[in-house]
mmCIF file of C-alpha atoms and ligand atoms in Angstrom:
data_model
loop_
_atom_site.group_PDB
_atom_site.id
_atom_site.type_symbol
_atom_site.label_atom_id
_atom_site.label_comp_id
_atom_site.label_asym_id
_atom_site.label_seq_id
_atom_site.Cartn_x
_atom_site.Cartn_y
_atom_site.Cartn_z
ATOM 1 C CA ALA V 1 22.287 -2.445 -162.092
ATOM 2 C CA GLU V 2 22.949 -3.545 -165.645
ATOM 3 C CA GLU V 3 25.496 -6.226 -166.103
ATOM 4 C CA VAL V 4 28.782 -5.201 -167.656
ATOM 5 C CA GLY V 5 30.934 -7.484 -169.747
ATOM 6 C CA GLY V 6 30.035 -10.719 -171.430
ATOM 7 C CA GLY V 7 27.836 -12.142 -168.676
ATOM 8 C CA ASP V 8 24.474 -12.084 -170.400
ATOM 9 C CA LYS V 9 25.884 -13.341 -173.649
ATOM 10 C CA GLU V 10 27.637 -16.364 -172.152
ATOM 11 C CA VAL V 11 24.483 -17.323 -170.265
ATOM 12 C CA VAL V 12 22.415 -16.930 -173.426
ATOM 13 C CA ARG V 13 24.870 -18.982 -175.484
ATOM 14 C CA GLU V 14 24.893 -21.786 -172.944
ATOM 15 C CA TYR V 15 21.101 -21.750 -172.662
ATOM 16 C CA PHE V 16 20.433 -21.874 -176.417
ATOM 17 C CA THR V 17 23.033 -24.581 -176.938
ATOM 18 C CA ASN V 18 21.541 -26.928 -174.338
ATOM 19 C CA ASP V 19 18.235 -26.717 -172.381
ATOM 20 C CA GLY V 20 16.956 -23.697 -174.259
ATOM 21 C CA PHE V 21 17.710 -25.343 -177.558
ATOM 22 C CA GLN V 22 15.577 -28.375 -176.655
ATOM 23 C CA ARG V 23 12.769 -26.134 -175.459
ATOM 24 C CA TRP V 24 12.770 -23.732 -178.400
ATOM 25 C CA LYS V 25 13.299 -26.411 -181.023
ATOM 26 C CA LYS V 26 9.914 -27.786 -179.939
ATOM 27 C CA ILE V 27 8.243 -24.368 -179.874
ATOM 28 C CA TYR V 28 9.626 -23.540 -183.320
ATOM 29 C CA GLY V 29 8.875 -26.999 -184.683
ATOM 30 C CA ASP V 30 5.654 -28.600 -185.800
ATOM 31 C CA THR V 31 5.214 -31.551 -183.493
ATOM 32 C CA ASP V 32 2.302 -31.979 -181.085
ATOM 33 C CA ASP V 33 4.355 -32.298 -177.902
ATOM 34 C CA VAL V 34 3.903 -28.689 -176.818
ATOM 35 C CA ASN V 35 1.772 -27.281 -174.034
ATOM 36 C CA LYS V 36 -0.809 -24.515 -174.436
ATOM 37 C CA VAL V 37 1.656 -21.729 -173.740
ATOM 38 C CA GLN V 38 4.264 -23.117 -176.117
ATOM 39 C CA LEU V 39 1.654 -23.532 -178.847
ATOM 40 C CA ASP V 40 0.555 -19.924 -178.358
ATOM 41 C CA ILE V 41 4.155 -18.730 -178.701
ATOM 42 C CA ARG V 42 4.617 -20.887 -181.806
ATOM 43 C CA ILE V 43 1.566 -19.257 -183.400
ATOM 44 C CA GLY V 44 2.595 -15.741 -182.335
ATOM 45 C CA HIS V 45 6.096 -16.180 -183.677
ATOM 46 C CA ALA V 46 4.776 -17.499 -186.991
ATOM 47 C CA LYS V 47 2.717 -14.307 -187.277
ATOM 48 C CA THR V 48 5.844 -12.235 -186.719
ATOM 49 C CA VAL V 49 7.630 -14.095 -189.504
ATOM 50 C CA GLU V 50 4.606 -13.542 -191.750
ATOM 51 C CA ASN V 51 4.522 -9.801 -190.926
ATOM 52 C CA VAL V 52 8.204 -9.446 -191.651
ATOM 53 C CA MET V 53 7.951 -11.291 -194.975
ATOM 54 C CA GLN V 54 5.063 -8.972 -195.891
ATOM 55 C CA MET V 55 7.062 -5.836 -194.951
ATOM 56 C CA LEU V 56 9.985 -7.028 -197.035
ATOM 57 C CA THR V 57 8.093 -8.112 -200.133
ATOM 58 C CA ASP V 58 5.896 -4.966 -200.095
ATOM 59 C CA GLU V 59 9.018 -3.081 -201.159
ATOM 60 C CA GLY V 60 9.572 -5.328 -204.174
ATOM 61 C CA SER V 61 10.885 -8.752 -205.076
ATOM 62 C CA LEU V 62 13.567 -10.326 -202.905
ATOM 63 C CA ARG V 63 15.169 -12.105 -205.830
ATOM 64 C CA GLY V 64 18.925 -11.613 -205.610
ATOM 65 C CA VAL V 65 18.646 -9.371 -202.534
ATOM 66 C CA THR V 66 21.257 -10.103 -199.866
ATOM 67 C CA VAL V 67 19.791 -10.618 -196.411
ATOM 68 C CA CYS V 68 21.570 -11.194 -193.109
ATOM 69 C CA ASP V 69 19.410 -13.137 -190.626
ATOM 70 C CA ALA V 70 21.181 -12.393 -187.347
ATOM 71 C CA GLY V 71 20.282 -14.811 -184.558
ATOM 72 C CA CYS V 72 18.525 -17.110 -187.034
ATOM 73 C CA GLY V 73 17.440 -19.775 -184.525
ATOM 74 C CA THR V 74 16.047 -22.813 -186.340
ATOM 75 C CA GLY V 75 15.803 -20.924 -189.637
ATOM 76 C CA LEU V 76 12.098 -20.051 -189.576
ATOM 77 C CA LEU V 77 12.756 -16.747 -191.343
ATOM 78 C CA SER V 78 15.759 -17.802 -193.430
ATOM 79 C CA ILE V 79 13.761 -20.494 -195.224
ATOM 80 C CA PRO V 80 10.912 -18.278 -196.514
ATOM 81 C CA LEU V 81 13.472 -15.614 -197.428
ATOM 82 C CA ALA V 82 15.357 -18.134 -199.564
ATOM 83 C CA LYS V 83 12.079 -19.302 -201.126
ATOM 84 C CA GLU V 84 11.513 -15.708 -202.288
ATOM 85 C CA GLY V 85 14.912 -15.761 -203.979
ATOM 86 C CA ALA V 86 16.926 -13.847 -201.372
ATOM 87 C CA ILE V 87 20.630 -14.620 -200.897
ATOM 88 C CA VAL V 88 20.582 -15.374 -197.190
ATOM 89 C CA SER V 89 23.461 -15.319 -194.715
ATOM 90 C CA ALA V 90 22.146 -16.748 -191.480
ATOM 91 C CA SER V 91 23.965 -16.997 -188.181
ATOM 92 C CA ASP V 92 23.352 -17.725 -184.548
ATOM 93 C CA ILE V 93 25.379 -17.738 -181.352
ATOM 94 C CA SER V 94 24.235 -21.327 -180.709
ATOM 95 C CA ALA V 95 25.846 -24.150 -182.694
ATOM 96 C CA SER V 96 22.829 -26.363 -181.911
ATOM 97 C CA MET V 97 20.481 -23.817 -183.496
ATOM 98 C CA VAL V 98 22.668 -23.423 -186.573
ATOM 99 C CA SER V 99 22.838 -27.161 -187.124
ATOM 100 C CA GLU V 100 19.056 -27.505 -186.731
ATOM 101 C CA ALA V 101 18.498 -24.604 -189.137
ATOM 102 C CA GLN V 102 20.821 -26.191 -191.669
ATOM 103 C CA THR V 103 18.926 -29.483 -191.553
ATOM 104 C CA LYS V 104 15.544 -27.752 -191.838
ATOM 105 C CA ALA V 105 16.696 -25.578 -194.722
ATOM 106 C CA LYS V 106 17.992 -28.560 -196.675
ATOM 107 C CA GLU V 107 14.720 -30.416 -196.128
ATOM 108 C CA ALA V 108 12.668 -27.451 -197.247
ATOM 109 C CA LEU V 109 14.769 -26.070 -200.073
ATOM 110 C CA GLN V 110 16.988 -28.686 -201.663
ATOM 111 C CA GLY V 111 16.302 -29.263 -205.346
ATOM 112 C CA LYS V 112 14.069 -26.193 -205.693
ATOM 113 C CA ASP V 113 14.631 -24.088 -208.788
ATOM 114 C CA ASP V 114 15.938 -20.553 -208.336
ATOM 115 C CA VAL V 115 16.515 -21.078 -204.633
ATOM 116 C CA GLN V 116 19.863 -20.736 -202.923
ATOM 117 C CA ILE V 117 20.168 -22.600 -199.653
ATOM 118 C CA PRO V 118 21.142 -20.036 -196.981
ATOM 119 C CA LYS V 119 24.740 -19.891 -195.852
ATOM 120 C CA PHE V 120 24.740 -20.768 -192.154
ATOM 121 C CA GLU V 121 27.400 -19.812 -189.651
ATOM 122 C CA VAL V 122 27.895 -19.988 -185.891
ATOM 123 C CA SER V 123 28.556 -16.416 -184.806
ATOM 124 C CA ASP V 124 27.276 -13.910 -182.316
ATOM 125 C CA LEU V 125 25.838 -10.954 -184.137
ATOM 126 C CA GLU V 126 28.424 -8.617 -182.626
ATOM 127 C CA SER V 127 31.139 -10.466 -184.611
ATOM 128 C CA LEU V 128 29.367 -10.375 -187.966
ATOM 129 C CA ASN V 129 30.863 -8.308 -190.741
ATOM 130 C CA GLY V 130 30.234 -7.672 -194.405
ATOM 131 C CA LYS V 131 27.488 -5.692 -196.128
ATOM 132 C CA TYR V 132 23.953 -6.829 -196.829
ATOM 133 C CA ASP V 133 21.091 -5.068 -198.524
ATOM 134 C CA THR V 134 18.870 -5.998 -195.606
ATOM 135 C CA VAL V 135 19.623 -7.070 -192.048
ATOM 136 C CA VAL V 136 16.952 -8.758 -189.936
ATOM 137 C CA CYS V 137 17.160 -9.638 -186.261
ATOM 138 C CA LEU V 138 14.031 -11.233 -184.836
ATOM 139 C CA ASP V 139 13.275 -11.848 -181.182
ATOM 140 C CA VAL V 140 16.917 -11.682 -180.093
ATOM 141 C CA LEU V 141 17.011 -8.347 -178.245
ATOM 142 C CA ILE V 142 14.745 -9.836 -175.568
ATOM 143 C CA HIS V 143 17.852 -11.543 -174.177
ATOM 144 C CA TYR V 144 19.726 -8.283 -173.608
ATOM 145 C CA PRO V 145 19.279 -5.162 -171.487
ATOM 146 C CA GLN V 146 18.864 -1.872 -173.366
ATOM 147 C CA ILE V 147 22.448 -0.843 -172.646
ATOM 148 C CA LYS V 148 23.681 -3.825 -174.679
ATOM 149 C CA ALA V 149 20.870 -3.603 -177.222
ATOM 150 C CA ASP V 150 22.102 -0.105 -178.202
ATOM 151 C CA GLY V 151 25.467 -1.499 -179.282
ATOM 152 C CA MET V 152 23.879 -4.472 -181.037
ATOM 153 C CA ILE V 153 21.571 -2.169 -182.998
ATOM 154 C CA ALA V 154 24.469 0.110 -183.978
ATOM 155 C CA HIS V 155 26.442 -2.885 -185.199
ATOM 156 C CA LEU V 156 23.547 -4.392 -187.164
ATOM 157 C CA ALA V 157 22.875 -0.998 -188.791
ATOM 158 C CA SER V 158 26.532 -0.812 -189.876
ATOM 159 C CA LEU V 159 26.074 -4.074 -191.824
ATOM 160 C CA ALA V 160 22.939 -2.906 -193.638
ATOM 161 C CA GLU V 161 22.953 -0.946 -196.877
ATOM 162 C CA ASN V 162 19.227 -0.307 -197.110
ATOM 163 C CA ARG V 163 17.094 -1.596 -194.311
ATOM 164 C CA LEU V 164 17.153 -3.070 -190.870
ATOM 165 C CA ILE V 165 14.266 -4.995 -189.350
ATOM 166 C CA LEU V 166 14.169 -5.654 -185.633
ATOM 167 C CA SER V 167 11.611 -7.274 -183.420
ATOM 168 C CA PHE V 168 11.534 -7.022 -179.656
ATOM 169 C CA ALA V 169 9.186 -7.469 -176.708
ATOM 170 C CA PRO V 170 7.702 -4.021 -176.122
ATOM 171 C CA LYS V 171 7.610 -2.509 -172.632
ATOM 172 C CA THR V 172 4.021 -1.392 -173.219
ATOM 173 C CA PHE V 173 3.025 -4.906 -172.330
ATOM 174 C CA TYR V 174 5.195 -4.969 -169.233
ATOM 175 C CA TYR V 175 2.447 -5.852 -166.789
ATOM 176 C CA ASP V 176 0.845 -8.376 -169.088
ATOM 177 C CA LEU V 177 4.165 -10.021 -169.605
ATOM 178 C CA LEU V 178 5.110 -9.928 -165.942
ATOM 179 C CA LYS V 179 2.034 -11.973 -165.143
ATOM 180 C CA ARG V 180 2.961 -14.532 -167.746
ATOM 181 C CA ILE V 181 6.693 -14.391 -167.743
ATOM 182 C CA GLY V 182 7.052 -17.332 -165.441
ATOM 183 C CA GLU V 183 5.451 -19.393 -168.158
ATOM 184 C CA LEU V 184 7.378 -17.789 -170.966
ATOM 185 C CA PHE V 185 10.879 -18.077 -169.667
ATOM 186 C CA PRO V 186 12.703 -20.379 -167.344
ATOM 187 C CA GLY V 187 13.382 -19.174 -163.826
ATOM 188 C CA PRO V 188 16.767 -17.858 -162.674
ATOM 189 C CA SER V 189 17.940 -21.341 -161.773
ATOM 190 C CA LYS V 190 17.441 -22.507 -165.338
ATOM 191 C CA ALA V 191 18.895 -19.528 -167.145
ATOM 192 C CA THR V 192 17.922 -16.542 -169.185
ATOM 193 C CA ARG V 193 15.658 -13.741 -168.188
ATOM 194 C CA ALA V 194 13.641 -11.611 -170.546
ATOM 195 C CA TYR V 195 14.324 -7.929 -171.133
ATOM 196 C CA LEU V 196 11.598 -5.720 -172.503
ATOM 197 C CA HIS V 197 12.452 -2.641 -174.536
ATOM 198 C CA SER V 198 10.580 0.596 -174.954
ATOM 199 C CA GLU V 199 9.943 1.582 -178.504
ATOM 200 C CA ALA V 200 11.344 5.036 -177.760
ATOM 201 C CA ASP V 201 14.652 3.514 -176.617
ATOM 202 C CA ILE V 202 14.936 1.402 -179.762
ATOM 203 C CA GLU V 203 14.056 4.414 -181.890
ATOM 204 C CA GLN V 204 16.699 6.495 -180.146
ATOM 205 C CA ALA V 205 19.368 3.811 -180.607
ATOM 206 C CA LEU V 206 18.556 3.852 -184.342
ATOM 207 C CA ARG V 207 18.536 7.646 -184.510
ATOM 208 C CA LYS V 208 21.969 7.856 -182.863
ATOM 209 C CA VAL V 209 23.461 5.942 -185.799
ATOM 210 C CA GLY V 210 21.519 7.853 -188.461
ATOM 211 C CA TRP V 211 18.515 5.576 -189.013
ATOM 212 C CA LYS V 212 14.785 6.210 -188.764
ATOM 213 C CA ILE V 213 11.757 3.952 -188.468
ATOM 214 C CA ARG V 214 9.721 3.632 -191.663
ATOM 215 C CA LYS V 215 7.229 0.925 -190.750
ATOM 216 C CA ARG V 216 5.937 -0.645 -187.567
ATOM 217 C CA GLY V 217 4.128 -3.850 -186.883
ATOM 218 C CA LEU V 218 2.928 -5.628 -183.782
ATOM 219 C CA THR V 219 2.156 -9.243 -183.064
ATOM 220 C CA THR V 220 0.263 -10.196 -179.940
ATOM 221 C CA THR V 221 -1.216 -13.450 -178.853
ATOM 222 C CA GLN V 222 -1.982 -14.496 -175.321
ATOM 223 C CA PHE V 223 1.619 -15.170 -174.313
ATOM 224 C CA TYR V 224 3.648 -13.603 -177.092
ATOM 225 C CA PHE V 225 4.239 -9.914 -177.794
ATOM 226 C CA SER V 226 6.528 -8.648 -180.478
ATOM 227 C CA ARG V 227 6.959 -5.155 -181.878
ATOM 228 C CA ILE V 228 8.468 -5.076 -185.363
ATOM 229 C CA VAL V 229 10.223 -2.022 -186.762
ATOM 230 C CA GLU V 230 11.672 -1.501 -190.195
ATOM 231 C CA ALA V 231 14.358 1.180 -190.249
ATOM 232 C CA VAL V 232 16.067 2.948 -193.129
ATOM 233 C CA ARG V 233 18.800 5.579 -193.294
ATOM 234 C CA ALA V 234 17.466 8.940 -192.124
HETATM 235 N N1 LIG X 1 15.456 -15.174 -184.908
HETATM 236 C C1 LIG X 1 14.963 -16.522 -184.727
HETATM 237 C C2 LIG X 1 13.497 -16.593 -185.040
HETATM 238 O O1 LIG X 1 12.823 -15.570 -184.899
HETATM 239 O O2 LIG X 1 13.007 -17.678 -185.390
HETATM 240 C C3 LIG X 1 15.271 -17.078 -183.338
HETATM 241 C C4 LIG X 1 14.710 -16.316 -182.145
HETATM 242 S S1 LIG X 1 15.183 -17.045 -180.566
HETATM 243 C C5 LIG X 1 13.999 -16.429 -179.422
HETATM 244 C C6 LIG X 1 16.609 -16.142 -180.112
HETATM 245 C C7 LIG X 1 17.864 -16.622 -180.835
HETATM 246 O O3 LIG X 1 18.888 -15.634 -180.676
HETATM 247 C C8 LIG X 1 18.433 -17.916 -180.308
HETATM 248 O O4 LIG X 1 18.594 -18.834 -181.377
HETATM 249 C C9 LIG X 1 19.778 -17.499 -179.717
HETATM 250 O O5 LIG X 1 20.754 -18.508 -179.804
HETATM 251 C C10 LIG X 1 20.123 -16.283 -180.545
HETATM 252 N N2 LIG X 1 21.039 -15.312 -179.935
HETATM 253 C C11 LIG X 1 20.996 -14.808 -178.684
HETATM 254 N N3 LIG X 1 21.970 -13.913 -178.500
HETATM 255 C C12 LIG X 1 22.651 -13.817 -179.665
HETATM 256 C C13 LIG X 1 23.763 -13.051 -180.093
HETATM 257 N N4 LIG X 1 24.374 -12.208 -179.288
HETATM 258 N N5 LIG X 1 24.200 -13.218 -181.357
HETATM 259 C C14 LIG X 1 23.586 -14.097 -182.195
HETATM 260 N N6 LIG X 1 22.531 -14.852 -181.837
HETATM 261 C C15 LIG X 1 22.055 -14.714 -180.584
#
């Protein structure tokens, strides 16, 4: 049975503030102290960021475009967005992540012409408000069952004026992932589990709130699978 209430979210917040933060900071960093699986995930995730930047810039320059990076992690998307001239509002449920992202963004962006350092905030995406040209939410839905993902997608769509980009672990790779999941995510004693989503379910959640998928992308490496969808108003 799906969990009702704030259970998943509290577990996720705790995980990404403490143990999960330490683990993912390494994966999303550039130091050598990662194992083979972590390195594979680092490379896969970098490809996702690259795909998303390509999708966004294919539609025109990002200069002056407002972008909400919901669940920004260590800022790996926020930083290239800012480099392209976007006005970035980045947030994450984990204060540790936000503080790391802030440090990284300053290192990478301070003193650069025509670049605004992203505005960082500790917030779960469900509490975000305002309007942004573009809303992006990468590799966050994996922490939530579809029943919660529906509401998260509806909320993110309500913040977006033009486009919404989501990435998630697709159910198509269920068996592949099952075999590897022990490596990918900590066991129940340590915290979060991974939820896969079917593309049809994501598409339906978008359709329910009046959005349709315009572009699709897919990143796969040995241990990392991420479906990317770009949605616009139907
Ligand atoms: N989007 C980032 C990226 O692709 O580099 C980080 C991805 S990381 C796998 C998942 C992130 O989602 C974590 O930083 C976690 O704290 C954040 N997160 C999980 N649930 C969230 C929620 N309900 N609202 C906001 N952030 C959330």
